[in-house]
Amino acid sequence: MTHTTSILSPTPAHLAQAALLLQNGEVVAMPTETVYGLAASLWQEAGLMRVFASKERPQFDPLIVHLSAEMAADANLMATLVDFGQISLIWQKQVAALMVAFWPGPLTLVLPKTAKVPDLATSGLPTIALRVPAHPIAQALIQATGAPLAAPSANRFGRISPTTAQAVYEELAGRIPLILEGGPCEVGLESTVLGWDEMGNPQILRPGQISAAEINQVLGMAVYEAVLHPAEIQAPGMLKNHYAPRKPLFLLPPGWTPTQPLTLPVQSENQQWSLHASSQAGYLLLAGDAQALSRQLNAPVITLSPDGDRALCARFLFAALRSLDASEADFLWAELPPEPTGLGHAIANRLCKAAGV
Ligand code: TXA
Ligand code: MG
């Protein structure tokens, strides 16, 4: 599985080269508006196997299937993927309204699948996760390949999702043949994942840029957030210790200000890290002047935005975690957005997972 990994600009020739690789059961990393994905053709078992192998992803973690806008509008193809016979009329109307409102865009819909969808892509689940990415390079690649592309985030399992081509290279160099360069991702957090429970009620399985409030407005009813018990792996992205830097990461107490002293977290038996009084902290903060804060705290500091703007915080979150991971800090403190809704909630979700809480 050794490769020379190229980062190529998305010229028509390079897109054709990428599409040919995918048609032949290879994998290609592509930009999307959320994070970079590691794509394989849904119809190439060898490609699907390579996605799991190159990410070291366990096969119980299902992939999201990406469609071009043309494919999503093709009733035959949709019926090849989704078993509409299994879903009620109300549910079908909800799906149609959500597609109109949010596709292309960062909303993934989990729907009953047909027997034609390979079990490998869905980890044997009876459902398929579908989304239409808004990024023009992803759209062009899917169309050029002529097949839906199964694509998880292009990071090794459990690590931070990549939001630049360089970050994909750091994660997967030597394991994949090609990364398409698409610049930094605009959203910065993975898509909102929406499913339906046994009663047919919509539920958010993973929060993202598209908020519960926006979904509620389209559906005219309240969606709820799935509360998962560890034993039910419904949406494995919801497992703890995802999106994790290599260094231990801890959440700052709510309302913390830089003048307040912090006490080192107490180490429990099963934790692998060991910290002492002279361990160097690094700080990930939502707002402020990073240079001034760094002098004040005598530590590496990254602020995600000048004034706390949540769209900027989301966009730079994963790049900031990567850069603090590469800094001189031995461990990291991160500030949690306090609000329970919207993008702040999605950011807090990723930081809690990075902290393993
Ligand atoms: O924004 C995104 O969604 C990015 C880009 C590349 O599109 N993709 C992404 O994929 O985040 P990944 O593999 O890192 O996360 C996919 C998650 C799974 O971990 C799981 O939580 C959920 O999507 N998922 C996929 N198929 C599912 C299914 N059949 N039922 C429930 N959840 C599913
Ligand atoms: Mg992922």
Coordinates of C-alpha atoms and ligand atoms in Angstrom, one line a residue:
M1 CA 0.0 0.0 0.0
T2 CA 2.9 2.4 -0.5
H3 CA 2.4 5.3 -2.8
T4 CA 4.0 8.5 -3.8
T5 CA 1.3 10.9 -2.8
S6 CA 0.8 13.9 -5.2
I7 CA -1.1 17.1 -4.4
L8 CA -2.5 18.2 -7.7
S9 CA -4.4 21.4 -8.7
P10 CA -7.9 20.6 -10.0
T11 CA -7.3 21.2 -13.7
P12 CA -9.5 19.2 -16.2
A13 CA -6.6 16.8 -16.8
H14 CA -6.0 16.2 -13.1
L15 CA -9.7 15.7 -12.5
A16 CA -9.8 13.2 -15.3
Q17 CA -6.8 11.4 -13.8
A18 CA -8.5 11.3 -10.4
A19 CA -11.8 10.0 -11.9
L20 CA -9.9 7.2 -13.7
L21 CA -8.2 6.2 -10.4
L22 CA -11.6 6.0 -8.7
Q23 CA -13.1 4.0 -11.6
N24 CA -10.3 1.6 -11.2
G25 CA -10.8 1.0 -7.5
E26 CA -8.3 3.5 -6.1
V27 CA -8.9 6.3 -3.6
V28 CA -8.5 10.0 -4.0
A29 CA -8.6 12.8 -1.4
M30 CA -11.0 15.6 -2.4
P31 CA -11.9 19.0 -0.9
T32 CA -15.5 19.6 0.2
E33 CA -16.9 22.7 1.9
T34 CA -16.8 21.0 5.3
V35 CA -13.5 19.0 5.5
Y36 CA -11.4 17.0 3.0
G37 CA -12.8 13.5 2.2
L38 CA -11.1 10.3 1.2
A39 CA -13.2 9.2 -1.7
A40 CA -13.8 5.8 -3.4
S41 CA -16.4 4.8 -6.0
L42 CA -19.5 3.3 -4.3
W43 CA -19.4 0.6 -7.0
Q44 CA -15.7 -0.4 -6.5
E45 CA -15.2 -2.8 -3.6
A46 CA -11.4 -2.5 -3.9
G47 CA -11.7 1.2 -3.4
L48 CA -14.0 0.9 -0.4
M49 CA -11.5 -1.5 1.2
R50 CA -8.7 0.9 0.5
V51 CA -10.6 3.7 2.3
F52 CA -10.8 1.6 5.5
A53 CA -7.2 0.4 5.2
S54 CA -5.5 3.7 4.5
K55 CA -7.4 5.4 7.3
E56 CA -7.0 2.4 9.7
R57 CA -10.7 2.9 10.1
P58 CA -12.6 0.0 11.7
Q59 CA -15.2 -1.5 9.4
F60 CA -18.0 -0.9 11.8
D61 CA -17.8 2.9 11.1
P62 CA -20.1 3.6 8.0
L63 CA -19.1 6.0 5.2
I64 CA -21.1 9.0 3.9
V65 CA -22.0 8.6 0.2
H66 CA -21.5 11.8 -1.9
L67 CA -23.7 12.7 -4.9
S68 CA -23.4 15.3 -7.5
A69 CA -26.4 17.7 -7.8
E70 CA -27.3 15.9 -11.1
M71 CA -27.3 12.5 -9.4
A72 CA -29.5 13.7 -6.5
A73 CA -32.0 15.0 -9.1
D74 CA -32.0 11.6 -10.9
A75 CA -35.0 9.6 -9.6
N76 CA -33.6 6.3 -11.0
L77 CA -30.3 6.6 -9.2
M78 CA -31.9 7.8 -6.0
A79 CA -34.2 4.7 -6.1
T80 CA -31.1 2.5 -6.7
L81 CA -29.7 3.8 -3.4
V82 CA -32.7 4.5 -1.2
D83 CA -35.5 2.1 -0.4
F84 CA -38.3 4.7 -0.6
G85 CA -40.9 1.9 -0.1
Q86 CA -39.8 1.7 3.5
I87 CA -40.6 5.3 4.4
S88 CA -43.9 6.9 5.0
L89 CA -45.3 9.7 2.9
I90 CA -44.7 12.2 5.7
W91 CA -41.1 11.1 5.9
Q92 CA -40.7 11.3 2.1
K93 CA -42.0 14.9 2.1
Q94 CA -39.6 15.8 4.9
V95 CA -36.7 14.3 2.9
A96 CA -37.8 16.3 -0.2
A97 CA -38.1 19.5 1.7
L98 CA -34.7 19.1 3.3
M99 CA -33.0 18.3 -0.1
V100 CA -34.5 21.5 -1.6
A101 CA -33.5 23.6 1.4
F102 CA -30.0 22.3 2.1
W103 CA -28.5 20.5 -0.9
P104 CA -25.9 21.1 -2.1
G105 CA -24.6 21.8 1.4
P106 CA -23.4 20.3 4.7
L107 CA -26.4 18.2 5.6
T108 CA -26.2 14.3 5.5
L109 CA -29.4 12.4 5.5
V110 CA -29.5 8.8 6.8
L111 CA -32.2 6.8 4.9
P112 CA -33.2 3.1 4.4
K113 CA -30.9 1.6 1.8
T114 CA -31.6 -0.9 -1.0
A115 CA -29.8 -4.2 -1.4
K116 CA -27.7 -2.7 -4.3
V117 CA -25.7 -0.5 -1.9
P118 CA -22.7 -2.5 -0.8
D119 CA -22.7 -3.4 2.9
L120 CA -19.1 -2.4 3.1
A121 CA -20.0 1.3 2.6
T122 CA -22.7 1.2 5.3
S123 CA -20.9 -1.2 7.7
G124 CA -23.8 -3.6 7.3
L125 CA -26.4 -1.1 8.6
P126 CA -29.8 -1.1 6.8
T127 CA -29.3 2.6 6.1
I128 CA -27.2 4.8 3.8
A129 CA -25.9 8.3 4.6
L130 CA -26.2 10.7 1.7
R131 CA -25.0 14.2 1.0
V132 CA -24.4 16.5 -1.9
P133 CA -21.3 18.5 -1.2
A134 CA -21.3 22.2 -2.3
H135 CA -17.7 22.4 -3.2
P136 CA -17.2 22.7 -7.0
I137 CA -14.2 20.4 -7.1
A138 CA -16.1 17.6 -5.3
Q139 CA -19.1 18.1 -7.6
A140 CA -16.8 18.0 -10.7
L141 CA -15.0 14.9 -9.5
I142 CA -18.2 13.0 -8.7
Q143 CA -19.6 13.9 -12.2
A144 CA -16.3 13.0 -13.9
T145 CA -16.3 9.6 -12.1
G146 CA -19.9 9.0 -13.0
A147 CA -20.5 7.2 -9.7
P148 CA -21.5 8.2 -6.1
L149 CA -18.4 8.6 -4.0
A150 CA -18.2 7.1 -0.5
A151 CA -16.0 9.4 1.5
P152 CA -15.1 9.7 5.2
S153 CA -13.0 12.6 6.4
A154 CA -9.4 12.1 5.1
N155 CA -7.7 11.6 8.4
R156 CA -6.4 8.5 10.2
F157 CA -9.1 7.1 12.4
G158 CA -9.7 9.1 15.6
R159 CA -7.6 12.0 14.5
I160 CA -8.4 15.6 13.6
S161 CA -10.3 16.0 10.3
P162 CA -8.2 17.8 7.6
T163 CA -9.3 21.2 6.4
T164 CA -6.4 21.8 4.0
A165 CA -4.6 19.6 1.3
Q166 CA -1.5 19.9 3.4
A167 CA -3.3 18.4 6.5
V168 CA -4.4 15.5 4.3
Y169 CA -0.8 15.0 3.3
E170 CA 0.3 14.9 6.9
E171 CA -2.3 12.3 7.7
L172 CA -2.1 10.0 4.6
A173 CA 1.1 10.6 2.7
G174 CA 2.5 7.3 1.4
R175 CA -0.9 5.6 1.7
I176 CA -2.9 7.2 -1.1
P177 CA -2.0 8.2 -4.7
L178 CA -3.6 11.6 -5.1
I179 CA -4.9 14.7 -3.2
L180 CA -6.8 17.3 -5.1
E181 CA -5.9 20.8 -4.0
G182 CA -9.0 22.9 -3.1
G183 CA -7.7 25.5 -0.7
P184 CA -8.9 25.7 2.9
C185 CA -12.4 24.4 3.7
E186 CA -14.9 27.1 4.3
V187 CA -17.1 25.5 6.9
G188 CA -14.4 23.6 8.8
L189 CA -16.6 21.1 10.7
E190 CA -18.1 17.9 9.3
S191 CA -21.7 17.9 8.0
T192 CA -24.8 17.8 10.2
V193 CA -26.0 14.2 10.2
L194 CA -29.8 13.7 10.4
G195 CA -31.5 10.4 10.8
W196 CA -35.0 9.2 11.7
D197 CA -35.8 7.0 14.7
E198 CA -38.1 3.9 14.8
M199 CA -41.1 6.1 15.3
G200 CA -40.2 8.1 12.1
N201 CA -39.1 11.2 14.0
P202 CA -36.1 13.1 12.7
Q203 CA -33.1 13.3 15.0
I204 CA -29.7 14.9 14.7
L205 CA -27.0 12.3 15.0
R206 CA -24.1 14.7 14.6
P207 CA -24.3 18.5 15.0
G208 CA -22.8 20.7 12.2
Q209 CA -23.2 24.0 10.5
I210 CA -26.8 23.4 9.6
S211 CA -28.5 23.8 13.0
A212 CA -31.5 22.2 14.6
A213 CA -33.3 25.6 14.4
E214 CA -32.8 25.7 10.6
I215 CA -34.0 22.1 10.2
N216 CA -37.0 22.8 12.4
Q217 CA -38.0 25.7 10.3
V218 CA -38.0 23.6 7.1
L219 CA -39.9 20.7 8.7
G220 CA -42.2 22.7 10.8
M221 CA -41.5 20.5 13.8
A222 CA -38.7 20.1 16.4
V223 CA -35.9 17.6 15.7
Y224 CA -34.1 16.2 18.7
E225 CA -30.5 15.3 19.4
A226 CA -30.0 11.6 19.7
V227 CA -28.6 10.7 23.1
L228 CA -26.6 7.6 22.6
H229 CA -25.6 4.9 25.0
P230 CA -22.0 3.7 24.4
A231 CA -23.2 0.3 23.4
E232 CA -25.4 1.6 20.5
I233 CA -23.1 2.5 17.8
Q234 CA -25.6 4.3 15.6
A235 CA -23.3 7.1 14.4
P236 CA -19.8 6.1 15.4
G237 CA -18.5 9.7 14.8
M238 CA -20.3 10.1 18.1
L239 CA -17.9 8.0 20.0
K240 CA -15.6 9.7 22.5
N241 CA -12.0 10.4 21.7
H242 CA -12.6 11.5 18.1
Y243 CA -11.1 14.5 16.5
A244 CA -8.2 14.1 19.0
P245 CA -4.9 15.8 19.0
R246 CA -1.9 13.7 20.2
K247 CA -1.4 15.9 23.2
P248 CA -3.9 15.7 26.1
L249 CA -6.6 18.3 25.8
F250 CA -8.7 19.7 28.7
L251 CA -11.7 22.0 28.7
L252 CA -11.3 25.3 30.5
P253 CA -13.8 25.9 33.3
P254 CA -16.8 27.9 32.1
G255 CA -16.3 31.7 32.4
W256 CA -12.5 31.3 32.8
T257 CA -10.4 34.5 32.3
P258 CA -6.7 34.6 31.7
T259 CA -6.0 36.0 35.1
Q260 CA -7.4 33.0 36.9
P261 CA -5.0 30.3 37.9
L262 CA -5.7 26.8 36.7
T263 CA -5.1 23.6 38.5
L264 CA -3.8 20.6 36.5
P265 CA -6.4 18.0 35.9
V266 CA -6.2 15.0 38.1
Q267 CA -4.9 11.9 36.4
S268 CA -7.0 8.8 36.5
E269 CA -5.5 5.3 36.2
N270 CA -6.3 4.6 32.6
Q271 CA -4.9 7.8 31.2
Q272 CA -1.7 7.5 29.3
W273 CA -0.4 11.1 29.8
S274 CA 1.5 12.3 32.8
L275 CA 1.8 16.0 33.6
H276 CA 3.7 17.8 36.3
A277 CA 4.0 21.4 37.6
S278 CA 6.5 22.4 35.0
S279 CA 4.6 20.9 32.0
Q280 CA 4.0 23.6 29.3
A281 CA 0.3 24.5 28.6
G282 CA -1.0 25.6 25.2
Y283 CA -4.3 27.5 24.9
L284 CA -7.1 27.3 22.3
L285 CA -9.4 30.4 22.8
L286 CA -12.4 31.6 20.9
A287 CA -11.5 35.3 20.7
G288 CA -8.9 37.9 21.4
D289 CA -5.4 39.0 20.5
A290 CA -3.3 35.8 20.4
Q291 CA 0.0 37.6 20.8
A292 CA -1.0 39.7 23.8
L293 CA -2.6 36.6 25.4
S294 CA 0.5 34.5 24.7
R295 CA 2.7 37.1 26.5
Q296 CA 0.2 37.3 29.4
L297 CA 0.0 33.5 29.8
N298 CA 3.6 32.8 28.9
A299 CA 2.4 30.0 26.6
P300 CA 1.4 29.2 23.0
V301 CA -2.0 30.6 22.4
I302 CA -4.3 30.4 19.3
T303 CA -7.5 32.5 19.1
L304 CA -10.0 31.3 16.6
S305 CA -11.3 34.8 15.7
P306 CA -10.9 38.4 16.8
D307 CA -14.3 38.7 18.4
G308 CA -15.7 35.2 18.8
D309 CA -17.5 34.9 15.5
R310 CA -18.7 31.3 15.4
A311 CA -18.3 30.8 11.6
L312 CA -14.6 31.8 11.9
C313 CA -14.1 29.7 15.0
A314 CA -15.5 26.6 13.2
R315 CA -13.5 27.3 10.1
F316 CA -10.1 27.4 11.9
L317 CA -10.8 24.9 14.8
F318 CA -9.2 21.9 13.3
A319 CA -6.2 23.8 11.8
A320 CA -5.7 25.4 15.2
L321 CA -5.7 22.0 17.0
R322 CA -3.2 20.7 14.5
S323 CA -0.9 23.6 15.0
L324 CA -1.1 23.4 18.8
D325 CA -0.3 19.7 18.5
A326 CA 2.9 20.7 16.7
S327 CA 3.7 23.5 19.2
E328 CA 6.0 23.3 22.3
A329 CA 3.0 22.7 24.5
D330 CA 2.9 19.5 26.5
F331 CA -0.9 19.7 27.0
L332 CA -3.8 21.9 25.8
W333 CA -6.5 23.9 27.4
A334 CA -9.5 24.7 25.2
E335 CA -12.4 27.2 25.6
L336 CA -15.8 25.7 25.0
P337 CA -18.5 27.9 23.4
P338 CA -21.1 28.1 26.2
E339 CA -24.3 28.3 24.0
P340 CA -26.3 25.0 23.7
T341 CA -27.4 25.6 20.1
G342 CA -26.1 26.4 16.6
L343 CA -22.5 26.4 15.4
G344 CA -21.2 27.0 18.9
H345 CA -22.9 23.8 20.0
A346 CA -21.2 21.9 17.0
I347 CA -17.8 23.3 18.0
A348 CA -18.3 22.3 21.6
N349 CA -19.3 18.8 20.4
R350 CA -15.9 18.4 18.6
L351 CA -13.9 19.9 21.5
C352 CA -15.7 17.5 24.0
K353 CA -14.8 14.6 21.8
A354 CA -11.2 15.8 21.5
A355 CA -11.1 16.0 25.3
G356 CA -12.7 12.5 25.6
V357 CA -15.6 13.7 27.7
Ligands
TXA1 O1 -18.8 16.7 6.1 C1 -18.7 15.5 6.1 O2 -19.7 14.8 6.4 C2 -17.4 14.9 5.7 C3 -17.1 15.2 4.3 C4 -15.9 14.5 3.7 O3 -18.2 15.0 3.5 N1 -17.4 13.5 6.0 C5 -17.3 12.9 7.2 O4 -17.3 11.5 7.2 O5 -17.3 13.5 8.2 P1 -16.9 10.7 8.4 O6 -16.7 9.3 8.0 O7 -15.7 11.3 9.1 O8 -18.2 10.6 9.3 C6 -19.2 9.9 8.8 C7 -20.2 9.7 9.9 C8 -20.0 8.3 10.6 O9 -19.0 8.3 11.5 C9 -21.4 8.2 11.2 O10 -21.4 8.9 12.4 C10 -22.3 8.8 10.2 O11 -21.5 9.6 9.4 N2 -22.9 7.8 9.4 C11 -22.6 7.3 8.2 N3 -23.4 6.4 7.7 C12 -24.4 6.3 8.7 C13 -25.5 5.5 8.9 N4 -25.9 4.6 8.0 N5 -26.2 5.6 10.0 C14 -25.9 6.5 10.9 N6 -24.8 7.3 10.8 C15 -24.0 7.2 9.7
MG2 MG -14.3 11.6 10.4

